[in-house]
Coordinates of C-alpha atoms in Angstrom, one line a residue:
Chain A
M1 CA -0.1 0.1 0.1
L2 CA 2.9 2.7 0.7
E3 CA 4.8 1.2 -1.9
N4 CA 1.5 1.9 -4.3
L5 CA 1.0 5.5 -2.7
T6 CA 4.7 6.4 -3.1
Y7 CA 4.4 5.5 -7.0
F8 CA 1.5 7.5 -7.4
V9 CA 2.6 10.6 -5.5
L10 CA 5.7 10.6 -7.4
A11 CA 3.8 10.0 -10.8
M12 CA 1.7 13.1 -10.0
F13 CA 4.8 15.0 -9.8
V14 CA 6.1 13.9 -12.9
G15 CA 2.8 14.5 -14.5
R16 CA 3.1 18.1 -13.3
E17 CA 6.3 18.8 -14.6
V18 CA 5.6 17.3 -17.8
I19 CA 2.0 18.4 -18.6
S20 CA 2.6 21.9 -17.0
K21 CA 4.7 22.7 -20.4
V22 CA 2.4 21.7 -23.0
P23 CA 1.1 25.2 -24.7
Q24 CA -2.4 25.9 -24.8
T25 CA -2.8 25.3 -28.3
L26 CA -2.4 21.7 -27.4
H27 CA -4.7 21.6 -24.7
T28 CA -7.8 19.7 -26.3
P29 CA -5.4 17.1 -27.9
L30 CA -3.6 16.7 -24.4
M31 CA -7.4 15.9 -22.7
S32 CA -8.4 13.3 -25.2
G33 CA -5.0 11.9 -25.5
S34 CA -4.3 11.7 -21.7
N35 CA -8.1 10.5 -21.4
A36 CA -6.7 7.6 -23.6
I37 CA -4.1 7.2 -21.3
S38 CA -6.3 6.7 -18.7
G39 CA -7.9 3.9 -20.5
I40 CA -5.5 1.4 -18.8
T41 CA -7.7 0.3 -16.8
I42 CA -8.5 -1.9 -20.1
V43 CA -5.5 -3.9 -18.7
G44 CA -7.5 -4.2 -15.4
A45 CA -10.7 -5.5 -17.3
L46 CA -8.7 -8.0 -18.9
V47 CA -7.5 -9.4 -15.7
A48 CA -10.9 -9.2 -14.5
A49 CA -13.0 -10.5 -17.2
G50 CA -10.4 -13.5 -18.6
M51 CA -8.9 -14.8 -15.5
V52 CA -10.9 -17.5 -13.0
G53 CA -13.4 -15.4 -11.2
G54 CA -16.7 -16.8 -11.6
L55 CA -19.6 -15.5 -13.8
W56 CA -20.4 -12.1 -12.1
A57 CA -16.6 -11.4 -12.4
K58 CA -16.5 -12.2 -15.8
W59 CA -19.3 -10.5 -17.1
I60 CA -19.0 -7.1 -15.1
G61 CA -15.2 -7.5 -16.0
F62 CA -16.3 -7.8 -20.1
A63 CA -18.5 -4.4 -19.9
A64 CA -15.6 -3.0 -18.4
L65 CA -13.5 -4.3 -21.1
I66 CA -15.9 -2.7 -23.6
A67 CA -16.0 0.8 -22.2
A68 CA -12.6 1.0 -21.7
T69 CA -11.6 0.0 -24.8
I70 CA -13.9 2.3 -26.8
N71 CA -12.1 5.1 -24.2
V72 CA -8.4 3.9 -25.5
V73 CA -9.4 3.3 -29.3
G74 CA -11.3 6.1 -29.7
G75 CA -9.3 8.3 -27.6
F76 CA -5.9 7.8 -29.4
M77 CA -7.4 7.9 -33.1
V78 CA -9.5 10.9 -32.1
T79 CA -6.4 12.7 -30.8
D80 CA -4.2 11.6 -33.8
R81 CA -6.4 12.9 -36.0
M82 CA -6.4 16.5 -34.3
L83 CA -3.0 16.7 -34.1
Q84 CA -2.7 15.5 -37.7
M85 CA -4.4 18.7 -38.5
F86 CA -1.6 21.1 -36.8
K87 CA 0.7 22.3 -39.6
K88 CA 3.2 25.1 -39.1
K89 CA 2.7 28.0 -41.8
E90 CA 4.0 26.9 -45.2
K91 CA 6.2 29.9 -47.0
P92 CA 3.5 31.8 -48.6
A93 CA 4.1 33.4 -52.2
L94 CA 3.6 37.1 -50.5
E95 CA 3.0 39.1 -53.4
A96 CA 3.8 42.3 -51.4
A97 CA 4.0 44.4 -54.5
K98 CA 0.2 44.2 -54.9
S99 CA -0.9 45.2 -51.3
G100 CA 0.5 48.5 -51.6
E101 CA -1.0 49.9 -54.6
R102 CA -4.7 49.9 -53.6
I103 CA -4.9 51.9 -50.6
D104 CA -7.4 54.5 -50.7
G105 CA -7.6 57.2 -48.2
Q106 CA -10.9 57.9 -49.1
A107 CA -12.2 54.3 -48.8
V108 CA -11.1 54.3 -45.2
E109 CA -12.6 57.0 -44.1
K110 CA -15.9 55.7 -45.7
A111 CA -15.7 53.0 -43.0
G112 CA -15.5 55.2 -40.6
V113 CA -18.7 56.7 -41.3
K114 CA -21.5 55.6 -38.6
R115 CA -24.5 54.3 -39.1
E116 CA -27.0 54.2 -36.8
Chain B
M1 CA 8.8 -15.1 -14.9
A2 CA 5.8 -14.5 -16.9
T3 CA 5.0 -11.8 -14.0
T4 CA 8.2 -10.3 -14.3
I5 CA 7.9 -10.0 -17.9
I6 CA 4.0 -8.8 -17.8
N7 CA 5.5 -5.8 -15.3
L8 CA 8.4 -4.7 -17.5
A9 CA 6.1 -4.3 -20.2
Y10 CA 3.6 -2.4 -17.7
L11 CA 7.2 -0.3 -16.8
L12 CA 7.8 0.1 -20.6
A13 CA 4.1 1.2 -21.1
A14 CA 4.3 3.9 -18.3
A15 CA 7.5 5.5 -19.9
L16 CA 6.2 5.6 -23.3
F17 CA 3.3 7.1 -21.6
I18 CA 5.4 9.9 -19.9
F19 CA 7.4 10.3 -23.3
G20 CA 4.4 10.7 -25.3
L21 CA 3.1 13.7 -23.0
K22 CA 6.5 14.9 -22.6
R23 CA 6.4 15.4 -26.6
L24 CA 2.9 17.1 -26.4
Q25 CA 4.9 20.2 -25.6
S26 CA 5.3 21.1 -29.5
P27 CA 2.9 20.8 -31.8
A28 CA 5.8 19.9 -34.3
T29 CA 6.5 16.7 -32.2
A30 CA 3.0 16.2 -30.8
R31 CA 1.6 13.6 -33.2
G32 CA 4.6 11.2 -32.7
G33 CA 4.1 11.5 -28.7
N34 CA 0.7 10.6 -29.1
Q35 CA 1.3 7.3 -31.2
L36 CA 4.2 6.6 -28.5
A37 CA 1.6 6.6 -26.0
A38 CA -0.8 4.7 -28.0
L39 CA 2.0 2.0 -28.6
G40 CA 2.8 1.7 -24.7
M41 CA -0.7 0.9 -24.5
L42 CA -0.9 -1.8 -27.0
I43 CA 2.4 -3.2 -25.2
A44 CA 0.7 -3.3 -21.9
V45 CA -2.5 -5.0 -23.5
V46 CA -0.7 -7.6 -25.8
A47 CA 1.1 -8.7 -22.5
T48 CA -1.7 -9.1 -20.2
L49 CA -3.2 -10.8 -23.0
F50 CA -0.5 -13.4 -23.6
L51 CA 1.3 -13.9 -20.5
Q52 CA -1.7 -13.5 -18.0
K53 CA -3.8 -16.8 -17.2
I54 CA -6.4 -15.5 -19.7
L55 CA -8.7 -18.6 -20.1
T56 CA -11.2 -17.1 -22.9
P57 CA -8.7 -15.4 -25.5
V58 CA -11.4 -15.7 -28.1
E59 CA -14.2 -13.5 -25.8
M60 CA -11.7 -11.0 -24.7
I61 CA -10.5 -10.4 -28.4
A62 CA -14.1 -10.3 -28.8
G63 CA -14.7 -7.4 -26.8
L64 CA -11.6 -5.7 -27.7
A65 CA -12.9 -6.0 -31.2
V66 CA -16.4 -4.5 -30.0
G67 CA -15.1 -1.5 -27.8
G68 CA -12.3 -0.7 -30.8
L69 CA -14.9 -0.8 -33.4
I70 CA -17.2 1.9 -31.6
G71 CA -14.2 3.9 -30.6
V72 CA -13.2 3.9 -34.2
I73 CA -16.4 5.0 -35.6
L74 CA -16.9 7.8 -32.7
A75 CA -13.8 8.8 -33.3
K76 CA -13.9 8.9 -37.4
R77 CA -17.5 10.4 -37.4
V78 CA -17.0 13.4 -34.9
Q79 CA -16.8 17.2 -36.4
M80 CA -14.1 19.3 -34.7
T81 CA -16.5 21.3 -33.6
S82 CA -18.2 18.6 -31.4
M83 CA -14.9 17.5 -30.0
P84 CA -15.6 18.9 -26.4
E85 CA -18.8 16.4 -26.0
L86 CA -16.8 13.7 -27.7
V87 CA -13.7 14.1 -25.1
A88 CA -16.5 14.2 -22.4
A89 CA -18.0 10.6 -23.5
F90 CA -14.6 9.2 -23.7
N91 CA -14.2 10.2 -20.3
G92 CA -17.2 9.1 -18.9
F93 CA -16.3 5.6 -20.3
G94 CA -13.1 5.6 -18.9
G95 CA -14.9 6.0 -15.4
L96 CA -17.1 3.6 -15.8
A97 CA -14.4 0.8 -16.7
S98 CA -12.6 1.6 -13.6
A99 CA -15.8 1.6 -11.5
L100 CA -16.6 -1.8 -12.9
V101 CA -13.1 -3.0 -12.6
A102 CA -13.2 -2.6 -9.2
S103 CA -16.8 -4.0 -8.7
A104 CA -15.4 -7.0 -10.4
E105 CA -12.7 -7.3 -8.1
V106 CA -15.3 -8.1 -5.3
A107 CA -17.2 -10.5 -7.6
R108 CA -13.8 -12.2 -7.9
Y109 CA -12.9 -12.4 -4.1
I110 CA -16.3 -14.2 -3.7
T111 CA -15.9 -16.6 -5.6
E112 CA -12.5 -17.2 -4.7
S113 CA -13.4 -17.0 -0.9
T114 CA -10.5 -14.7 -0.6
P115 CA -10.7 -12.3 2.4
L116 CA -10.6 -8.7 2.1
D117 CA -8.6 -6.2 4.2
F118 CA -9.0 -2.9 5.2
T119 CA -7.4 -1.1 2.4
T120 CA -8.1 -3.2 -0.4
T121 CA -12.3 -2.5 0.6
L122 CA -11.4 1.4 1.0
T123 CA -9.8 1.6 -2.3
I124 CA -12.6 -0.6 -4.3
M125 CA -15.2 1.9 -2.8
I126 CA -13.1 4.8 -3.8
S127 CA -12.8 3.7 -7.3
V128 CA -16.3 2.7 -7.2
L129 CA -17.1 6.3 -5.9
I130 CA -15.0 8.6 -8.4
G131 CA -15.5 6.2 -11.4
M132 CA -19.2 6.7 -11.0
V133 CA -18.8 10.1 -10.6
T134 CA -16.9 10.5 -13.7
F135 CA -19.4 8.5 -15.6
S136 CA -22.5 10.2 -14.6
G137 CA -20.8 13.5 -14.9
S138 CA -19.2 13.0 -18.0
F139 CA -22.5 12.1 -19.5
V140 CA -24.2 15.0 -18.3
A141 CA -21.4 17.0 -19.7
F142 CA -21.9 15.4 -22.8
G143 CA -25.4 16.6 -22.8
K144 CA -25.0 19.8 -22.0
L145 CA -22.2 20.2 -24.7
S146 CA -24.1 18.6 -27.2
G147 CA -27.5 20.3 -26.8
K148 CA -29.5 17.6 -25.7
I149 CA -29.5 19.0 -22.2
S150 CA -30.0 22.8 -21.5
G151 CA -26.9 24.6 -21.6
N152 CA -27.9 26.8 -19.1
P153 CA -27.7 26.0 -15.0
I154 CA -30.0 23.5 -13.6
D155 CA -31.3 24.1 -10.1
F156 CA -34.0 23.2 -8.4
P157 CA -34.9 23.6 -4.6
G158 CA -33.1 21.4 -2.1
M159 CA -30.4 20.4 -4.4
R160 CA -27.5 21.6 -2.5
V161 CA -29.3 19.3 0.4
L162 CA -29.7 16.4 -1.7
T163 CA -26.1 16.5 -2.8
L164 CA -24.9 16.8 0.9
L165 CA -27.2 13.8 1.7
L166 CA -25.7 12.1 -1.3
T167 CA -22.5 12.8 0.1
V168 CA -23.5 11.5 3.8
G169 CA -24.6 8.4 2.1
S170 CA -21.8 7.5 -0.1
L171 CA -19.5 7.7 3.0
A172 CA -22.0 5.6 5.2
A173 CA -21.5 3.3 2.1
M174 CA -17.7 3.0 2.5
V175 CA -18.1 2.9 6.2
W176 CA -20.3 -0.2 5.8
A177 CA -18.2 -2.0 3.4
V178 CA -15.2 -1.5 5.7
M179 CA -17.0 -2.6 8.6
G180 CA -18.6 -5.8 6.9
A181 CA -14.9 -6.6 5.6
P182 CA -13.4 -8.9 8.4
D183 CA -16.5 -11.2 7.9
F184 CA -16.1 -10.7 4.2
P185 CA -15.6 -14.3 2.5
A186 CA -18.1 -15.9 5.0
V187 CA -20.7 -13.1 5.0
T188 CA -20.8 -11.3 1.8
D189 CA -24.0 -9.2 1.6
P190 CA -22.8 -6.0 3.4
V191 CA -19.9 -5.7 1.1
V192 CA -21.8 -6.3 -2.2
W193 CA -24.7 -4.2 -1.0
S194 CA -22.7 -1.2 -0.1
V195 CA -21.0 -1.6 -3.7
V196 CA -24.2 -1.6 -5.5
G197 CA -25.6 1.5 -2.9
L198 CA -22.4 2.9 -3.7
S199 CA -22.8 2.9 -7.5
A200 CA -26.5 3.9 -7.4
L201 CA -25.6 7.2 -5.0
A202 CA -22.4 7.9 -7.1
L203 CA -24.2 8.0 -10.3
I204 CA -26.9 10.4 -8.8
L205 CA -24.1 12.7 -7.5
G206 CA -22.3 12.9 -10.3
I207 CA -25.5 14.0 -12.3
L208 CA -26.1 16.8 -9.6
L209 CA -22.5 17.9 -9.9
V210 CA -22.6 18.8 -13.2
I211 CA -26.1 20.1 -13.8
P212 CA -25.8 23.7 -12.2
I213 CA -23.3 24.3 -14.2
G214 CA -23.7 26.4 -17.2
G215 CA -22.4 26.2 -20.7
A216 CA -19.4 28.8 -20.5
D217 CA -18.1 27.2 -17.2
M218 CA -17.9 23.9 -18.9
P219 CA -14.2 23.7 -19.9
V220 CA -13.5 23.7 -16.1
V221 CA -15.8 20.8 -15.7
V222 CA -14.6 18.8 -18.6
A223 CA -11.0 19.3 -17.3
L224 CA -11.9 18.2 -14.1
L225 CA -13.9 15.2 -15.3
N226 CA -10.6 14.3 -17.2
S227 CA -8.6 14.4 -13.8
Y228 CA -10.9 12.3 -12.0
S229 CA -11.2 9.8 -15.0
G230 CA -7.2 9.6 -14.3
L231 CA -8.0 9.2 -10.4
A232 CA -10.5 6.7 -11.0
A233 CA -7.9 4.8 -12.9
A234 CA -5.1 5.2 -10.1
A235 CA -7.9 4.1 -7.8
T236 CA -8.3 0.7 -9.8
G237 CA -4.7 0.3 -9.7
F238 CA -4.5 0.4 -5.9
V239 CA -7.4 -2.4 -5.6
L240 CA -5.2 -4.5 -8.3
S241 CA -2.0 -3.3 -7.0
N242 CA -1.0 -2.5 -10.8
T243 CA 1.7 0.1 -10.8
A244 CA 1.0 0.6 -14.7
L245 CA -2.6 1.6 -13.9
I246 CA -1.3 3.7 -10.7
V247 CA 1.1 5.7 -12.7
S248 CA -0.8 6.4 -15.8
G249 CA -4.0 7.3 -13.6
A250 CA -1.5 9.7 -11.5
L251 CA -0.6 11.5 -14.9
V252 CA -3.8 11.7 -16.2
G253 CA -5.3 13.3 -12.6
A254 CA -2.1 15.6 -12.6
S255 CA -2.9 17.0 -16.5
G256 CA -6.4 17.5 -15.7
L257 CA -6.0 19.4 -12.5
I258 CA -3.4 21.4 -14.1
L259 CA -5.9 22.0 -16.8
T260 CA -8.3 22.8 -14.5
N261 CA -6.5 25.2 -12.5
I262 CA -5.6 27.0 -15.8
M263 CA -9.2 27.5 -16.6
C264 CA -10.0 28.7 -13.0
V265 CA -7.3 31.4 -13.0
A266 CA -8.4 32.6 -16.7
M267 CA -11.8 33.2 -15.3
N268 CA -10.5 34.4 -11.9
R269 CA -12.6 32.1 -10.0
S270 CA -12.0 29.3 -7.4
L271 CA -12.9 26.1 -8.2
L272 CA -15.5 26.0 -5.6
N273 CA -17.3 28.8 -7.0
V274 CA -17.4 27.4 -10.6
L275 CA -18.9 23.8 -8.9
L276 CA -21.4 25.8 -7.0
G277 CA -22.5 27.0 -10.5
G278 CA -25.2 29.5 -11.4
F279 CA -22.9 32.0 -12.4
G280 CA -25.2 34.2 -14.9
Q281 CA -27.5 32.8 -17.1
E282 CA -27.6 33.1 -20.9
A283 CA -29.9 35.6 -21.7
D284 CA -32.8 34.8 -23.9
E285 CA -31.8 35.2 -27.6
A286 CA -35.1 37.6 -27.9
A287 CA -34.4 39.5 -24.9
P288 CA -34.5 43.6 -26.0
V289 CA -31.7 45.1 -27.3
A290 CA -29.8 46.6 -24.3
G291 CA -28.3 49.6 -26.1
A292 CA -31.5 51.7 -26.1
V293 CA -31.8 50.8 -22.1
E294 CA -28.3 52.2 -21.2
G295 CA -29.0 55.4 -23.8
K296 CA -25.6 55.0 -25.3
P297 CA -25.3 54.9 -29.0
V298 CA -24.2 51.7 -30.8
T299 CA -22.5 52.1 -34.2
A300 CA -23.7 49.2 -36.5
T301 CA -21.7 48.5 -39.7
T302 CA -22.5 46.8 -43.1
P303 CA -19.9 44.1 -44.7
D304 CA -18.8 46.4 -47.5
D305 CA -17.5 48.8 -44.9
T306 CA -16.0 46.2 -42.8
A307 CA -14.3 44.7 -45.8
I308 CA -12.7 48.0 -46.4
L309 CA -11.3 48.9 -42.8
L310 CA -10.3 45.1 -43.0
S311 CA -8.4 45.4 -46.3
Y312 CA -6.6 48.6 -45.7
A313 CA -5.5 47.9 -42.6
E314 CA -1.9 46.9 -41.6
K315 CA -2.5 44.3 -38.9
V316 CA -5.7 42.7 -37.8
I317 CA -6.3 40.3 -35.0
I318 CA -9.0 38.2 -34.8
V319 CA -10.3 37.0 -31.4
P320 CA -12.3 34.0 -32.0
G321 CA -15.2 32.7 -29.5
Y322 CA -17.7 30.0 -28.9
G323 CA -19.8 32.0 -31.3
L324 CA -17.3 30.5 -34.0
A325 CA -18.0 27.0 -32.9
V326 CA -21.6 27.4 -32.8
A327 CA -21.5 29.0 -36.6
Q328 CA -19.1 26.8 -37.9
A329 CA -17.4 29.6 -39.6
Q330 CA -13.9 28.5 -39.2
H331 CA -13.4 27.8 -42.8
Q332 CA -14.7 31.4 -43.7
V333 CA -12.6 33.0 -41.1
R334 CA -9.4 31.4 -42.5
E335 CA -10.4 31.8 -45.9
L336 CA -11.0 35.8 -45.0
A337 CA -7.5 35.8 -43.1
D338 CA -5.8 34.1 -46.2
L339 CA -7.3 37.1 -48.6
L340 CA -6.1 39.9 -45.8
Q341 CA -2.6 38.4 -45.9
E342 CA -2.6 38.1 -49.6
R343 CA -3.0 42.0 -49.3
G344 CA -0.3 42.4 -47.4
V345 CA -2.1 42.8 -44.2
E346 CA -0.7 41.1 -41.0
V347 CA -3.2 38.5 -39.1
K348 CA -2.9 37.3 -35.8
Y349 CA -5.1 35.1 -33.8
A350 CA -5.6 35.9 -30.1
I351 CA -7.3 32.9 -28.2
H352 CA -8.4 33.7 -24.7
P353 CA -7.5 30.3 -22.3
V354 CA -11.4 30.0 -21.7
A355 CA -12.6 30.6 -25.2
G356 CA -15.0 27.8 -26.2
R357 CA -16.2 24.9 -24.3
M358 CA -13.1 22.9 -23.5
P359 CA -9.3 24.0 -22.9
G360 CA -7.8 24.5 -26.5
H361 CA -11.2 24.4 -28.5
M362 CA -10.5 27.5 -30.6
N363 CA -6.9 26.1 -31.5
V364 CA -8.4 22.8 -32.5
L365 CA -10.9 24.6 -34.7
L366 CA -8.7 26.9 -36.4
A367 CA -6.0 23.9 -36.9
E368 CA -9.0 22.1 -38.7
A369 CA -9.4 24.8 -41.0
N370 CA -5.6 24.7 -41.8
V371 CA -4.6 28.0 -40.0
P372 CA -1.0 27.6 -39.1
Y373 CA -0.8 27.3 -35.3
D374 CA 2.4 29.9 -35.4
Q375 CA -0.5 32.2 -36.2
L376 CA -2.4 31.6 -33.2
F377 CA -1.5 33.8 -30.0
E378 CA -2.1 33.1 -26.2
M379 CA -3.4 35.9 -24.3
D380 CA 0.1 37.1 -22.7
E381 CA 1.8 36.7 -26.0
V382 CA -0.5 38.9 -28.0
N383 CA -2.1 41.2 -25.5
H384 CA 0.6 44.1 -26.1
E385 CA 0.0 43.9 -29.6
F386 CA -3.5 45.6 -29.5
D387 CA -2.0 49.0 -29.4
T388 CA -0.2 48.7 -32.5
T389 CA -3.1 46.6 -34.0
D390 CA -5.7 48.5 -36.4
V391 CA -8.6 46.1 -36.3
S392 CA -10.0 43.8 -33.8
L393 CA -12.3 41.4 -35.2
V394 CA -14.1 40.0 -32.6
I395 CA -16.0 36.6 -33.5
G396 CA -18.4 35.1 -31.3
A397 CA -16.6 36.2 -27.9
N398 CA -17.7 38.7 -25.6
D399 CA -17.0 38.3 -21.7
V400 CA -13.4 37.8 -22.8
V401 CA -12.8 41.2 -24.1
N402 CA -14.9 43.0 -21.6
P403 CA -12.9 45.8 -20.2
A404 CA -15.2 46.1 -17.1
A405 CA -13.2 43.1 -15.9
R406 CA -10.5 45.6 -15.4
H407 CA -11.7 48.1 -13.8
D408 CA -15.6 47.6 -12.6
K409 CA -15.3 46.7 -9.4
T410 CA -18.9 45.5 -9.2
S411 CA -19.0 43.5 -12.3
P412 CA -19.0 39.9 -11.8
I413 CA -16.0 39.6 -14.2
Y414 CA -14.1 41.8 -12.1
G415 CA -10.2 40.5 -12.0
M416 CA -10.6 38.5 -14.9
P417 CA -7.7 38.6 -17.6
I418 CA -9.0 39.8 -20.9
L419 CA -7.5 40.4 -24.5
N420 CA -7.2 44.3 -24.6
V421 CA -8.8 44.4 -27.7
D422 CA -10.2 48.0 -26.8
H423 CA -6.8 49.3 -26.9
S424 CA -6.8 48.6 -30.8
R425 CA -7.7 51.4 -33.3
T426 CA -11.1 49.7 -34.2
V427 CA -13.1 47.0 -32.7
I428 CA -15.5 45.1 -34.7
F429 CA -17.9 42.5 -33.3
L430 CA -19.5 39.9 -35.4
K431 CA -22.4 39.2 -33.1
R432 CA -26.4 38.3 -33.7
S433 CA -27.5 40.9 -31.1
L434 CA -26.1 43.1 -28.0
R435 CA -27.1 40.3 -25.8
P436 CA -25.0 40.2 -22.6
G437 CA -21.9 37.4 -22.7
Y438 CA -22.3 34.2 -20.3
S439 CA -22.0 36.3 -17.1
G440 CA -24.9 38.4 -17.9
V441 CA -22.9 41.1 -17.9
Q442 CA -23.5 43.9 -20.5
N443 CA -20.1 44.8 -22.3
E444 CA -19.4 48.4 -22.4
L445 CA -17.1 48.0 -25.3
F446 CA -20.2 47.6 -27.6
F447 CA -21.0 51.3 -26.9
S448 CA -17.5 52.8 -27.5
P449 CA -16.7 55.2 -30.2
N450 CA -14.2 52.8 -31.6
T451 CA -16.5 49.8 -32.1
R452 CA -18.8 48.6 -34.8
M453 CA -21.3 46.1 -34.5
L454 CA -21.9 43.7 -37.9
F455 CA -25.0 42.1 -36.6
G456 CA -25.9 38.4 -37.9
D457 CA -24.7 34.7 -37.8
A458 CA -21.0 34.8 -38.0
K459 CA -20.7 32.5 -41.2
D460 CA -23.0 34.6 -43.0
S461 CA -21.2 37.8 -42.1
V462 CA -17.6 36.4 -42.5
T463 CA -19.3 34.8 -45.9
S464 CA -20.2 38.8 -47.0
L465 CA -17.2 39.9 -45.7
I466 CA -14.9 37.4 -48.1
T467 CA -17.0 38.5 -51.0
E468 CA -16.6 42.3 -50.5
V469 CA -12.7 42.1 -49.7
K470 CA -12.6 39.9 -53.1
E471 CA -14.3 43.0 -54.9
L472 CA -12.3 45.5 -53.8

């Protein structure tokens, strides 16, 4: 018990160190990814459902197995789907010359006119 | 021997989880990090399947296939705007799994006539409690986020008392189980019924904890439930004395708590204040326009004027909020930003930590629309830039740009860090109406002389802006 508690507390510290450096931009994938990691209960479900333990343990474990697998598979997949969308800017072929020529003072002023 | 290999496999899995999470520190390495974590999970599952004395491997693989298929379908079909509710639902499944594994342990102890000691009994009960609260709470959050349940805080007379009674009842069930433990293999009833009772109580408790919380406070709740799902897994790890579960659960628990804390700080509210709920009601869409009431003029504008203003600006900052997600306008916004950039306008996105319905919600939506992540800026990085910004384009955000948070001590949002859009030369709000934001506070910025209101659905407005900019 004390040993387990030690692991728990130390892992919380590791988690704190690692996760507080995750940028805001990745907070949603962090949540879904870490959520998938919490599906590690799948291991417990396999043991409960698959080992000697009578009918009750087996069926409760089987339900747990399905729930945990949804959590794990869905969680990792959806995180992957999100993360593949995060891209850096490709060097845009900016036509800088174009932007300068159209500045039109009057037009800007017009936009400032209030419309009630 | 087999046990040693399994334990080494679990250790490897836990190490891969930590590496994976570490790689989430940068968008460039994040995808690989997630895949590392998934590999860790695969190793843990395969090791358990082959090395534990699994008697019914066929059934186990059937279970994995069924759960996996459901997971794949959910993950493939979800729209990016619906991500918060999907994450909430996955959370719920995780919590349920933890509670069920702990319950299955009780069933196994009965079959094997193994005595229960004090700590095992207690950890089983804790696992059931946290797991079930996570389960029902997450599904209520799912309902609220997907609009199946009203997003407004739901409150009824005596709810606090009922919550208190349920908490006391849960504690009583735990005491009952612990007291029944010494007689356990001979007399099973107290332990079994206290587990069943606690499951039921925790189920209702989870519902009651989430229904009083309003839509815009959901980021806090989703983060907190995320933490609970980790703690539930860790508690189950204590029950099974399984280090992999304890370590992974603690990692996730810590992650959720950090996010919860970030969300609370970003709203300048305590966690307790959020959980007690009832903070503001989302005003009726049909509520009268408040501008006249305050006797201050509001400057409405049109797409063509706004298009001109944007096109001839040097620097534009786009501030997205939940309204952008509702209108699903992220692709149009990106298109508009691209057009402006082609004209040489510097475009940035400023993202408030609590914009949207879950931490990082806006970032995911914009990433979906192919906005490069180096154009997205966090509040602290971008706030000083508003002074040199020509136009701030606020799309579906409100409270997070309300200057009252800085100076009005009587305002409920006083002290909340905001994006300083009022420092920019012109502010354009894309909004349906003048109705106040989630906090119920009117935004004084609507009536400021350098604010323009472009009324209408965000998607329609941005679409017409695109047309107008193209015609210039």
